[in-house]
């Protein structure tokens, strides 16, 4: 896919380029085959596709948690300057999973501070940064609570704050809100988009939901059934300002129809 910078003010994001990637597993199962993808700095990209099509595998490859058998995944701090995650640049990358994965014996503040603690940042500095991240996701009143005292939506807010506390330049999210009720999910989508607009990071968001992809992303790619290939690469034709009421508009319905049609073609 052709790389083209996006007109986002104060972009701090990282460019991601995936070229000819193939990944197979034991037993001859081919998860991904011939994946080409170029994500501009500061872009918000959604990845959709049927279950088992390799969306999460692709995200793990981008994160450097796995390696392809063919092709390459490159990340660039700026044009032609590559980032190597294994070379101590993990602070530039954050990963949010479907499960919040909070430590039950640690408070909200302590959970959010964990990445900075692992980076050996001083106690006062990491707690200050953690309080700011918690404020960003609207959980200031819960700072001293423990995970068992939180709702599902609140736990995901903590997970998001923990991801944001290092000011990442690339944020990867693997269906983080899938298990939540629709209203909570919509509120978190709105909050995530506000955070992206304010911080200018690159976001790659895996989802099964055409409505979530259309609301959140600037662009969506749709994958086929295994072996996963990209069957559609669609620029979301909606304004940058996306109030909640947008979901009821004809323009929004049209975007979801385009993505749904691509999913059908991909075998969903």
Backbone as a ProteinNet text record, in pm:
[ID]
protein_1_A
[PRIMARY]
XXXXXXXXXXXXXXXXXXXXXXXXXXXXXXXXXXXXXXXXXXXXXXXXXXXXXXXXXXXXXXXXXXXXXXXXXXXXXXXXXXXXXXXXXXXXXXXXXXXXXXXXXXXXXXXXXXXXXXXXXXXXXXXXXXXXXXXXXXXXXXXXXXXXXXXXXXXXXXXXXXXXXXXXXXXXXXXXXXXXXXXXXXXXXXXXXXXXXXXXXXXXXXXXXXXXXXXXXXXXXXXXXXXXXXXXXXXXXXXXXXXXXXXXXXXXXXXXXXXXXXXXXXXX
[TERTIARY]
84.4	0	89	50.7	133.4	133.4	250	265.1	238.6	152.6	130.6	104.8	186.9	169.5	32.2	-20.4	-152.7	-141.1	-236.6	-230.4	-276.4	-199.9	-233.3	-132.7	-183.6	-94.8	-20.3	104.9	184.1	197.8	204.7	215.5	344.1	329.5	445.7	454.8	365.2	354.8	467.1	471.7	571.2	509.1	584.6	540.5	565.7	469.9	481.6	471.1	565.4	561.5	576.4	477.6	475.9	488.3	588.4	617.2	624.9	530	533.6	538.7	468.3	481	400.8	466.9	404.1	436.2	333.7	355	273.2	341.7	274.3	313	233.1	255.1	266.1	291.4	307.7	184.5	208.1	98.2	67	148.3	128.2	19.1	-30.2	-134.2	-71.8	-118	-68.4	-163.7	-114.3	-197.1	-203.6	-89.3	-79.9	1.3	-38.8	32.8	30.9	149.1	161.1	98.1	119.9	62.7	152.9	94.8	161.5	75.9	138.6	63.3	157.5	112.1	192.8	105.3	146	68.9	148.4	89.5	158.6	173.2	273.3	287.2	160.7	110.6	-7	-138.7	-136.7	-260	-333.7	-466.9	-551.3	-605.9	-554.5	-590.9	-668.8	-779.8	-853.4	-828.1	-816.4	-801.1	-922	-994.7	-1110	-1087.9	-1163.7	-1158.4	-1225.6	-1253.9	-1318.2	-1231.1	-1291.7	-1215.1	-1113.6	-991.5	-887.8	-817.9	-839.8	-778.9	-638	-590.4	-452.9	-438.7	-548.3	-540.5	-447.1	-466.7	-383.2	-239.8	-220.9	-85.7	-13.9	-84.2	-24.6	14.4	-70.8	-40.3	83.9	95.5	212.9	340.1	330.1	447.3	490.6	393.4	425	489.6	442.5	496.3	633.6	677.9	805.5	797.2	673.9	655.8	664.9	670.3	679.8	753.9	798	873.5	812.6	810.4	757.1	858.7	807.7	898.4	944.6	865.8	902.1	855.1	921.3	886.7	947.1	910	964.6	864.3	883.3	807	905.7	884.1	973.5	894.3	956.9	897.4	997.8	947.2	1034.5	1001.8	1102.9	1085.5	1057.8	1125.3	1099	1144	1123.2	1149.5	1290.2	1293.5	1418.6	1500.4	1444.8	1514.8	1436.3	1488.3	1414.9	1421.7	1314.9	1310.6	1324.4	1414.2	1426.3	1372.8	1259.1	1198.4	1293.5	1370.8	1458.9	1577.4	1595.3	1712.6	1680.5	1589.6	1564.7	1467.4	1384.1	1289.8	1146.6	1127.4	994	901.6	956.7	872.3	792.8	840.2	770.3	648.7	634.6	530.8	446.9	314.2	225.4	124.3	83.1	-3.3	-117.5	-241.3	-358.8	-433.1	-454.2	-518.9	-668.5	-740.9	-884.8	-911	-825.5	-834.9	-746.8	-794.5	-719.1	-587.7	-578.3	-454.3	-399.1	-485.3	-440.3	-394.9	-297.6	-250.7	-347.6	-415.8	-523.2	-477.1	-350.1	-299.3	-246.2	-254	-206.6	-324.4	-315.9	-419.9	-417.3	-518	-521.3	-392.2	-352.6	-230.8	-109	-98	18	18.9	-98.8	-106.8	-62	-108.3	-73	75.8	133.3	275.1	369.6	316.9	402.8	502.1	462	560.8	677.8	648.5	754.4	842.3	781	857.6	955.5	908.9	995.8	1107.3	1084.3	1186.7	1277.7	1256.8	1339.7	1329.3	1211.7	1190.2	1167.6	1211.6	1198.5	1054.2	1032.5	897.2	809.7	859.2	778.8	741.9	837.9	814.7	712.6	725.5	633.4	491.4	479.6	346.1	278.9	354.5	298.9	249.7	332.2	294.1	171.8	164.1	50.9	-78.1	-70.3	-190.4	-240	-147.5	-188.5	-256.3	-202	-262.3	-399.9	-415	-544.9	-646.8	-601.7	-690.1	-734.8	-644.6	-676.6	-791.9	-800.8	-906.8	-1026.3	-1027.5	-1144	-1164.7	-1056.2	-1070	-1005.7	-995	-926.6	-986.3	-1118.3	-1185.1	-1154.3	-1098.7	-1073.4	-925.6	-843.7	-699.1	-650.9	-719.8	-675.8	-753.7	-842.9	-919.6	-836.5	-885.4	-821.9	-909.1	-851.9	-926.5	-1061.2	-1069	-1194.7	-1305	-1267.2	-1365.3	-1409.5	-1365.4	-1393.2	-1488	-1563.1	-1643.9	-1553.7	-1610	-1532.3	-1481.5	-1567.8	-1526.7	-1417.3	-1425.1	-1321.6	-1188.4	-1192.6	-1068	-1001.3	-1082.4	-1024.3	-967.8	-1028.4	-972.6	-835.3	-823.8	-694.3	-590.8	-631.2	-540.5	-495.9	-589	-556.5	-462.5	-488.9	-400.5	-260.2	-251.2	-120.4	-45.2	-119.2	-56.2	-9.5	-85.9	-55.5	52.3	83.6	168.8	310.9	354.9	489.6	490.5	374	360.8	407.1	345.2	391.4	370.4	451.9	436.8	360.9	348.3	270	187.6	54.7	-36.9	-109.3	-94.7	-157.7	-267.6	-387.4	-500.7	-568.5	-580.6	-636.5	-775	-877.4	-1017.2	-1033.5	-986.5	-983.9	-1121.3	-1222.7	-1353	-1458.7	-1416.8	-1511	-1604.7	-1557.8	-1638.3	-1730.3	-1730.1	-1806.8	-1944.1	-2036.6	-2168.4	-2156.6	-2258.5	-2250.1	-2229.1	-2298.5	-2286.3	-2146.6	-2096.7	-1961.8	-1859.2	-1879.7	-1787.1	-1784.7	-1901.1	-1906.1	-1836.3	-1856.6	-1790.8	-1638.6	-1589.8	-1445.5	-1390.4	-1469	-1427.9	-1410.3	-1506.4	-1499.4	-1377.4	-1350.3	-1235.9	-1103.9	-1096	-974.9	-948.4	-1052.4	-1032.5	-987.6	-1039.4	-994.3	-846.8	-805.5	-665.3	-574.9	-617.5	-539	-525.8	-637.8	-634.5	-542.9	-539.7	-458.3	-309.9	-277	-138.5	-68.7	-144.2	-84.1	-6.4	-27.9	40.7	-20.3	49.9	-4.2	-82	-204.4	-285	-324.2	-305.3	-354.5	-448.2	-574.1	-682.7	-749.2	-740.9	-806.9	-948.2	-1046.1	-1184.9	-1263.5	-1373.9	-1469.4	-1583.9	-1592.1	-1709.3	-1690.5	-1777.4	-1771.5	-1806.5	-1899.5	-1937.6	-1824	-1753.1	-1640.3	-1528.9	-1499.7	-1395.1	-1430.3	-1556.4	-1598.6	-1593.8	-1629.3	-1628.7	-1485.4	-1400.2	-1268.1	-1166.4	-1162.8	-1044.5	-1052.3	-935	-923.9	-925.8	-885.2	-869.2	-889.3	-947.5	-969.1	-922.5	-852.7	-818.9	-897.8	-943.1	-1023.7	-947.5	-940.1	-865.7	-959.2	-906.8	-982.4	-968	-1048	-1027.5	-886.3	-841.4	-708.2	-684.9	-567.2	-458.5	-495.1	-470.2	-510.7	-439.4	-518.8	-468.8	-556.1	-504.3	-583.2	-667.8	-800.5	-891.5	-943.8	-937.5	-986	-904.2	-878.9	-808.3	-889.7	-965.8	-1068.8	-1042.2	-1038.5	-1027.9	-1166.3	-1181.7	-1311.4	-1345.5	-1454.7	-1492	-1581.8	-1529.1	-1601.8	-1513.2	-1576.2	-1501.6	-1417	-1312.5	-1228.5	-1307	-1397.9	-1483.2	-1594.4	-1599.7	-1697.2	-1774.9	-1878.6	-1962.9	-2039.3	-2092	-2165.8	-2282.1	-2346.8	-2463.2	-2429.5	-2301.1	-2260.2	-2304.5	-2311.9	-2347.2	-2486.7	-2571.2	-2705.1	-2719.7	-2609.9	-2617	-2611.6	-2659.1	-2654.6	-2510.4	-2424.3	-2283.9	-2216.4	-2248	-2189.9	-2241.3	-2370.5	-2427.8	-2361.8	-2332.3	-2267	-2128.3	-2052.1	-1918.4	-1924.8	-2019.6	-2031.1	-2073	-2157.5	-2197.1	-2077.9	-1990.7	-1871.7	-1784.5	-1764	-1680.1	-1746.8	-1878.7	-1950.7	-1942.7	-1956.7	-1948.4	-1810.4	-1706.2	-1570.2	-1553.1	-1610.4	-1604	-1671	-1784.9	-1853.6	-1766.5	-1702	-1615	-1496.6	-1454.6	-1340.7	-1377.9	-1506.5	-1548.1	-1598.4	-1629.9	-1681.8	-1823
-119	0	125.4	226.5	345.6	426.9	467.1	550.1	696.4	759.5	903.4	966.7	1063.7	1128.1	1193	1191.5	1248	1386.6	1474.1	1610.1	1617.4	1557.2	1559.3	1650.6	1747.9	1841.3	1769.6	1805.6	1756.1	1603.5	1544.6	1400	1351.6	1254.8	1194.7	1047.2	999.2	857.4	799.7	668	590.2	532	530.4	465.6	315.2	236.6	90.9	42.4	-41	-95.6	-248.1	-317.5	-463.8	-502.8	-583.5	-614.3	-765	-818.7	-958.7	-1058	-1030	-1112.1	-1242.1	-1349.4	-1481.3	-1539.3	-1595.7	-1661.1	-1788.7	-1901	-2029.2	-2092	-2189	-2253.8	-2404.9	-2475.1	-2620.3	-2684.7	-2790.3	-2857.5	-2799.1	-2701.8	-2643.2	-2539.2	-2491.1	-2388.3	-2254.4	-2196.4	-2067	-1958.8	-1876.5	-1771.6	-1648.5	-1608.6	-1489.2	-1522.7	-1465.1	-1494.3	-1371.7	-1315.5	-1203	-1074.5	-1041	-919	-799.5	-699.5	-571	-461.2	-379.5	-275.8	-162.2	-39.5	77.2	172	196.9	281	408.6	521.9	650.2	692.5	776.3	829.2	903.4	869.2	936.2	886.3	782.4	731	641.2	641	549.2	446.1	323.8	215.7	108.8	64.3	-50	-171.1	-288.7	-414.5	-502.1	-542.7	-629.2	-759.4	-861.7	-988.1	-1096.9	-1211.2	-1323	-1375.9	-1445.6	-1510.3	-1605.9	-1602.1	-1692.3	-1650.4	-1526	-1483.1	-1428.9	-1417.6	-1373.7	-1229.6	-1165.7	-1025.3	-1011.4	-1096.4	-1088.3	-1128.1	-1225.2	-1264.3	-1146.1	-1073.6	-955.7	-851.6	-830.2	-732.8	-774.4	-904.4	-954.3	-936.9	-954.4	-934.7	-788.2	-697.3	-554.4	-516.6	-580.8	-552.2	-613.2	-699.2	-766.4	-883.2	-930.9	-1045.8	-1177.5	-1169.9	-1287	-1243.6	-1341.8	-1311.5	-1385.7	-1323.5	-1390.7	-1488.1	-1587.6	-1676.4	-1613.4	-1519.6	-1449.3	-1305.3	-1217.5	-1076.6	-1009.1	-882.7	-808.9	-707	-674.4	-569.4	-463	-339.1	-229.3	-118.1	-54.3	61.2	174.8	295.2	409.4	524	570.5	685.2	811.3	822.8	927	871.3	942.2	887.8	828	698.3	623.9	601.4	628.3	598.7	491	367.8	255.7	251.8	196.1	169.9	20.1	-22.3	-164	-183.7	-252.9	-268.3	-339.5	-432.8	-509.6	-428.1	-308.6	-228.5	-121.6	-157	-67.3	45	30.1	135	97.4	5.4	-43.5	66.9	173.6	281.6	344.8	329.9	385.6	302.8	182.7	88.7	50	47.2	-3.7	-97.8	-199.9	-306	-324.3	-318.7	-339	-462.2	-557.5	-683.1	-678.3	-784	-790.8	-800.2	-870.8	-877.9	-769.6	-703.1	-591.7	-635.3	-762.2	-815.4	-725.4	-687	-607.6	-699.3	-652.8	-728.9	-704.2	-807.8	-787.4	-731.5	-750.2	-701.7	-558	-496.6	-360.3	-268.1	-147.7	-47	0.4	78.9	137.8	215.1	299.3	378.9	289.4	185.1	96.8	16.2	-24.2	-95.6	-7.1	116.7	208.3	241	246.6	282.3	168.6	46.5	-69.9	-55.8	-9.4	2.4	93.8	203.3	296.5	237	156.9	87.6	-10.3	-82.1	-178.1	-108.6	19.7	99.9	170.7	141.3	193.1	345	397.5	540.2	567.2	683.1	717.2	715	683.5	663.9	786.6	902.5	1023.8	1055.9	1041.4	1072.7	977.4	847.3	751.1	764.2	799.1	815.4	941.4	1047.6	1169	1141.3	1070.3	1037.4	946	854.7	762.2	834.3	930	1008	1087.1	1141.4	1214.3	1121	999.2	902.7	859.8	841.7	803.7	915.4	1038.3	1152.5	1156.4	1122.9	1123.6	1029.2	915.7	818.9	834.5	942.4	974.3	884.6	841	749.4	804	934.2	993.3	948.3	931.5	894.1	749.9	669.7	528.1	497.5	598.7	580.9	482.4	473.2	385.8	254.7	232.5	107.2	-6.6	-128.9	-247.7	-305.7	-386.7	-435.6	-499	-571.7	-637.6	-537.1	-413.7	-309.1	-229	-269.5	-194.5	-271.5	-198.2	-259.2	-300.4	-376.3	-416.6	-297.8	-197.4	-77.5	-0.9	5.5	74.2	0.3	-132.9	-209.6	-183.5	-172.4	-143	-1.3	93.1	227.8	224.5	142.8	129.2	70.9	-32	-91	11.9	95.8	200.1	304.4	342.7	438.2	381	252.8	187.5	188.9	173.5	179.6	320.5	420	558.7	621.7	559.6	625.8	649.9	571.3	590.2	685	745	830.7	757.7	643.2	562.9	634.6	599.8	654.6	558	433.3	332	256.5	259.3	191.6	82.7	-41.7	-157.4	-208	-228.6	-271.4	-391.5	-501.3	-625.7	-649	-598.6	-610.9	-577.6	-462.8	-434.5	-417.7	-378.5	-349.2	-452.5	-564.3	-661.1	-722.1	-739.9	-807.6	-712.9	-585.7	-486.6	-464.6	-411.9	-379.1	-264.2	-249.4	-158.1	-13.1	32	171.6	199.3	109.1	125.7	124.4	35.5	24.8	154.2	211	336	448.5	455.8	560.6	545.7	422	399.9	429.9	397.8	434.8	586	660.3	806.5	858.2	797.2	841	809.5	691.1	653.1	747.9	783.4	874.8	1013.4	1058.5	1187.2	1180.8	1069.4	1053.4	1053.9	984.1	981.4	1121.3	1193.7	1328.3	1420.9	1403.9	1491.1	1456.7	1327.9	1284.5	1255.3	1231.1	1215.1	1087.8	985.1	857.8	780	680.3	585.3	480.2	448.7	345.1	240.5	113.8	1.5	-77.7	-88.2	-136.9	-256.7	-373.9	-493.7	-501.9	-526.1	-535.6	-625.4	-681.8	-753.9	-662.6	-544.4	-458.2	-355.5	-359.8	-260.1	-121.4	-112.9	18.2	78.2	-5	43.9	92.7	14.7	53.5	184.1	196.7	317.6	439.6	423.5	538.2	580.1	483	514.4	557.4	484.5	487.5	590.1	627.5	703.5	610.9	486.7	390	251.3	161.4	24.4	-72.9	-177.8	-286.8	-409.7	-486.7	-605.5	-726.9	-831.3	-951.5	-1067	-1160.6	-1279.1	-1387.5	-1492.7	-1611.7	-1665.8	-1748	-1805.4	-1881.2	-1862.7	-1773	-1626.3	-1545.3	-1405.6	-1325.1	-1260.7	-1165.7	-1041.2	-928.5	-805.3	-800.1	-795.6	-792.9	-652.4	-563.7	-426.5	-332.4	-213.5	-107.7	19.2	60.3	163.2	284.4	402.3	527.3	566.3	586.5	620.7	764.8	783.1	916.2	988.3	1013.4	1086.8	1199.2	1303.5	1418.8	1378.4	1456.2	1428.8	1440	1535.5	1549.4	1445.4	1356.1	1247.6	1239.4	1321.9	1315.7	1184	1150.5	1025	1015.8	1128.9	1129.7	1088	1090.4	1050.9	909.1	822.5	682.4	665.2	766.7	759	822.1	866.7	938.8	845.2	895.6	818.3	794.7	894.1	880.6	766.3	757.4	651.3	514.7	506.9	381.1	335.6	431	396.8	338.3	397.5	345.6	204.2	178.6	43.5	-56.8	-14.8	-105.3	-143.6	-47	-74.8	-179	-162.2	-256.3	-393.2	-394.5	-521.4	-598.9	-527	-590.6	-652.9	-583.1	-637.4	-761	-758.9	-875.8	-995.7	-974.1	-1083.4	-1140.8	-1052	-1098.7	-1177.3	-1141.6	-1210.5	-1339.8	-1374.4	-1503.2	-1498.5	-1379	-1370.3	-1426.1
0	0	0	-74.4	-87.3	40.5	84.6	203.9	169.2	249.1	230.4	366	406.2	536.1	547.2	668.6	693	756	729.9	783.7	928.4	1018.7	1161.2	1230.5	1303.6	1372.4	1484.8	1505.2	1616.7	1615.2	1497.2	1487.2	1554	1643.8	1708.5	1674.6	1588.7	1563	1479.5	1480.5	1408.8	1282.5	1174.3	1051.8	1063.1	1014	1013.4	869.4	826.6	691.4	698.4	644.2	638.5	492	459.4	318.9	296.5	218.4	177.9	291.4	400.8	521.4	509.9	547.9	557.9	695.3	760.2	890.4	895.3	917.2	930.9	1063.6	1106.7	1235.5	1216.6	1325.1	1320	1257	1181.8	1114.9	979.1	936.4	804.6	796.9	912.4	913	874.1	764	718.1	770.2	861.4	920.7	832.1	776.8	693	569.1	456.3	333.7	242.1	220	127.7	177.5	305.2	362.4	331.5	265.6	241	303.5	386.3	456.7	492.1	471.6	506.3	587.7	710.7	802.1	827.6	796.4	808	954	984.2	1120.4	1163.7	1280	1332.5	1278.4	1197.1	1138.4	1237.3	1227.5	1305.4	1207.3	1217.3	1126.3	1200.9	1143	1195.9	1107	1169.3	1097.1	1129.4	1025.2	1041.2	966	1004.3	932.9	1012.9	948.2	1017.7	1130.6	1225.2	1331.9	1271.2	1323.7	1277.7	1150.8	1106.4	979.5	997.1	1120.8	1143.4	1189	1229.8	1274.3	1394.6	1494.9	1614.5	1584.6	1494.3	1453.2	1389.5	1304.1	1239.9	1344.5	1444.2	1548.1	1626.6	1655.8	1728.8	1646.8	1515.9	1429.7	1431.1	1426	1429.8	1562.7	1669.2	1802.3	1826.2	1735.7	1756.8	1852.6	1881.4	1969.7	1893.4	1763.1	1676.7	1550.7	1472.8	1350.3	1231.9	1113.7	995.4	936.7	861.6	788	657.2	607.1	483.8	495.4	421.8	428	549.7	571.3	685	738	864.9	931.7	974.8	930.7	964.6	1032.2	1128.6	1195.3	1189.9	1163.3	1138.9	1234.7	1307.2	1395.5	1314.1	1200.9	1102.6	968.7	862.6	729.2	720.3	685.8	663.4	790.2	909.2	1033.8	1107.3	1103.6	1159	1311.2	1370.7	1514.1	1532.9	1620.9	1655.1	1795.9	1808.4	1941.5	2037.3	1985.3	2073	2122.1	2066.7	2101.5	2205.8	2299.6	2410.6	2380.8	2276.1	2241.6	2277	2371.7	2404.4	2457.7	2511.1	2559.6	2446.1	2322.5	2207.4	2168.5	2223.6	2185.3	2306	2286.5	2390.7	2326.2	2402.2	2350.5	2450	2402.6	2487.4	2437.4	2526.6	2492.1	2523.6	2482.9	2510.1	2659	2731.4	2876.3	2936.1	3040.8	3099.1	3162.5	3209.7	3267.8	3378.5	3472	3586.7	3699.2	3776.6	3892.3	4008.6	4059.2	4156.8	4290.3	4324.4	4453.2	4445.5	4328.1	4312.7	4286.5	4340.4	4318.3	4173.3	4136.1	4003.2	3976.8	4071.3	4054.8	4037	4116.3	4109	3979	3930.8	3803.9	3687.8	3687	3579.1	3582.2	3702	3716.8	3679.5	3661.4	3643	3527.2	3407.2	3299.2	3335.5	3405.3	3444.3	3554	3639.8	3743.4	3679.5	3577.4	3508.3	3431	3398.7	3331.7	3432.4	3562.1	3671.4	3684.4	3654	3673.7	3822.7	3870.8	4011.9	4058.9	4186.8	4239.5	4221.5	4261.4	4251.1	4107.8	4017.7	3877	3815.7	3847.1	3785.8	3841.8	3970.8	4027.3	3973	3953.1	3892.4	3751	3673.7	3536.3	3535.1	3630.1	3636.4	3671.9	3762.2	3796.3	3675.6	3596	3474.9	3375.3	3359.4	3266.7	3314.5	3445	3500.9	3480.7	3495.8	3471.7	3325.1	3233.2	3090.5	3058.3	3128.1	3099.6	3193.5	3273.5	3354.9	3474.8	3540	3653.9	3781.3	3792.2	3907.3	4039.6	4042.9	4169.5	4210.7	4118.1	4146.9	4167.2	4185	4183.8	4290.7	4405.6	4514.5	4520.9	4426.4	4426	4367.7	4391.6	4338.2	4226.5	4137.1	4021.5	4055.4	4166.5	4204.2	4236.9	4262.6	4295.8	4173.2	4055	3932.8	3841.6	3760.7	3655.4	3539.4	3444.8	3328.2	3248.9	3232.6	3160.2	3231.7	3364.2	3441	3432.2	3434.5	3421.6	3286.7	3181.1	3051.2	3046.9	3118.3	3127.3	3195.2	3298.4	3366.6	3270.3	3194.2	3096.5	2992.8	2950.4	2853.4	2915.6	3040	3108.6	3123.5	3155.9	3169.2	3036.3	2925.8	2794.1	2761.4	2805.1	2769.9	2856.8	2971	3070	3017.9	2920	2864.7	2744.3	2713.1	2593.9	2468	2436.4	2323.2	2190.6	2094.8	1960.4	1870	1914.8	1844.8	1947.4	1930.4	2021.5	1944.5	1989.1	1927.3	2019.3	1965.6	2047	1981	2056.2	2003.6	2064.6	1997.2	2041.1	2189.9	2233.1	2377.2	2440.8	2362.2	2420.2	2381.9	2323.9	2266.9	2370.8	2493.9	2595.1	2671.6	2638	2712.3	2650.2	2730.7	2677.3	2577.6	2492.7	2379.1	2421.3	2524.3	2566.8	2621.1	2707.2	2761.5	2649.4	2554.7	2441.4	2360.8	2336	2260.1	2334.5	2466.5	2544.8	2539.6	2547.1	2541.1	2401.6	2298.3	2162.2	2151.2	2206.8	2200.6	2276.7	2391.5	2471.2	2400.5	2340.5	2269.1	2152.9	2081.5	1968.3	2016	2129.5	2184.4	2223.6	2284.7	2323.1	2200.4	2095.9	1971.9	1912.1	1907.3	1848.8	1928.3	2059.4	2144.3	2137.5	2118	2132.7	1999.8	1893.4	1761.7	1739.3	1823.1	1805.4	1688.6	1640.2	1544	1620.6	1575	1640.2	1536.4	1572.7	1493.6	1583.4	1541.8	1626.7	1558	1619.1	1566.7	1624.1	1537.1	1580.7	1486.2	1537.1	1452.7	1410.4	1468.9	1454	1342.3	1242.8	1135.4	1187.5	1283.9	1337.2	1419.4	1494.9	1573.7	1482.6	1378.7	1283.4	1213.3	1169.1	1097.4	1188.3	1316.3	1407.8	1443.4	1470.9	1524.5	1419.3	1308.7	1223.5	1111.6	1063.9	939.4	819	843.5	735.9	793.7	713.9	759.2	652.3	695.1	604.4	648.5	548.7	574.2	523.1	606.3	573.5	539	461.3	421.6	528	510.8	592.2	571	667.1	661.8	531.2	469.1	512.4	490.5	591.9	588.2	481.5	399.2	300.5	308.4	265.5	266.4	139.4	158.2	44.4	15.8	115.6	97.3	183.9	131	202.5	178.5	279.5	260.6	348.9	286.9	360.6	410.6	541.6	601.3	565.5	494	442.8	541.8	660.8	764.1	815.7	868.4	920.3	1040.7	1067.6	1183.5	1313.8	1321.3	1440	1431.9	1531	1527.1	1658	1671.2	1790.6	1795.5	1912.5	1929.3	1831.3	1801.8	1713.3	1571.1	1535.6	1401	1368.7	1470.3	1448	1388	1400.9	1345	1207.9	1148.7	1022.3	902.1	788.4	663.9	619.5	640.6	601.3	679.2	806.7	889.5	844.2	815.4	768.2	638.9	550.3	424.8	448.1	540.5	569.2	626.5	715.2	772	665.3	568.7	460.2	373.9	345.8	266	335	464.9	539.7	551.6	570.9	582.4	451.3	339.7	208.6	188.3	230.6	218.4	305.2	426.2	512.9	448.1	385.4	316.3	204.7	129.1	21.2	76.7	197.8	259.4	326.6	327.2	380.9	523.3	575.2	711.7	719.3
[MASK]
++++++++++++++++++++++++++++++++++++++++++++++++++++++++++++++++++++++++++++++++++++++++++++++++++++++++++++++++++++++++++++++++++++++++++++++++++++++++++++++++++++++++++++++++++++++++++++++++++++++++++++++++++++++++++++++++++++++++++++++++++++++++++++++++++++++++++++

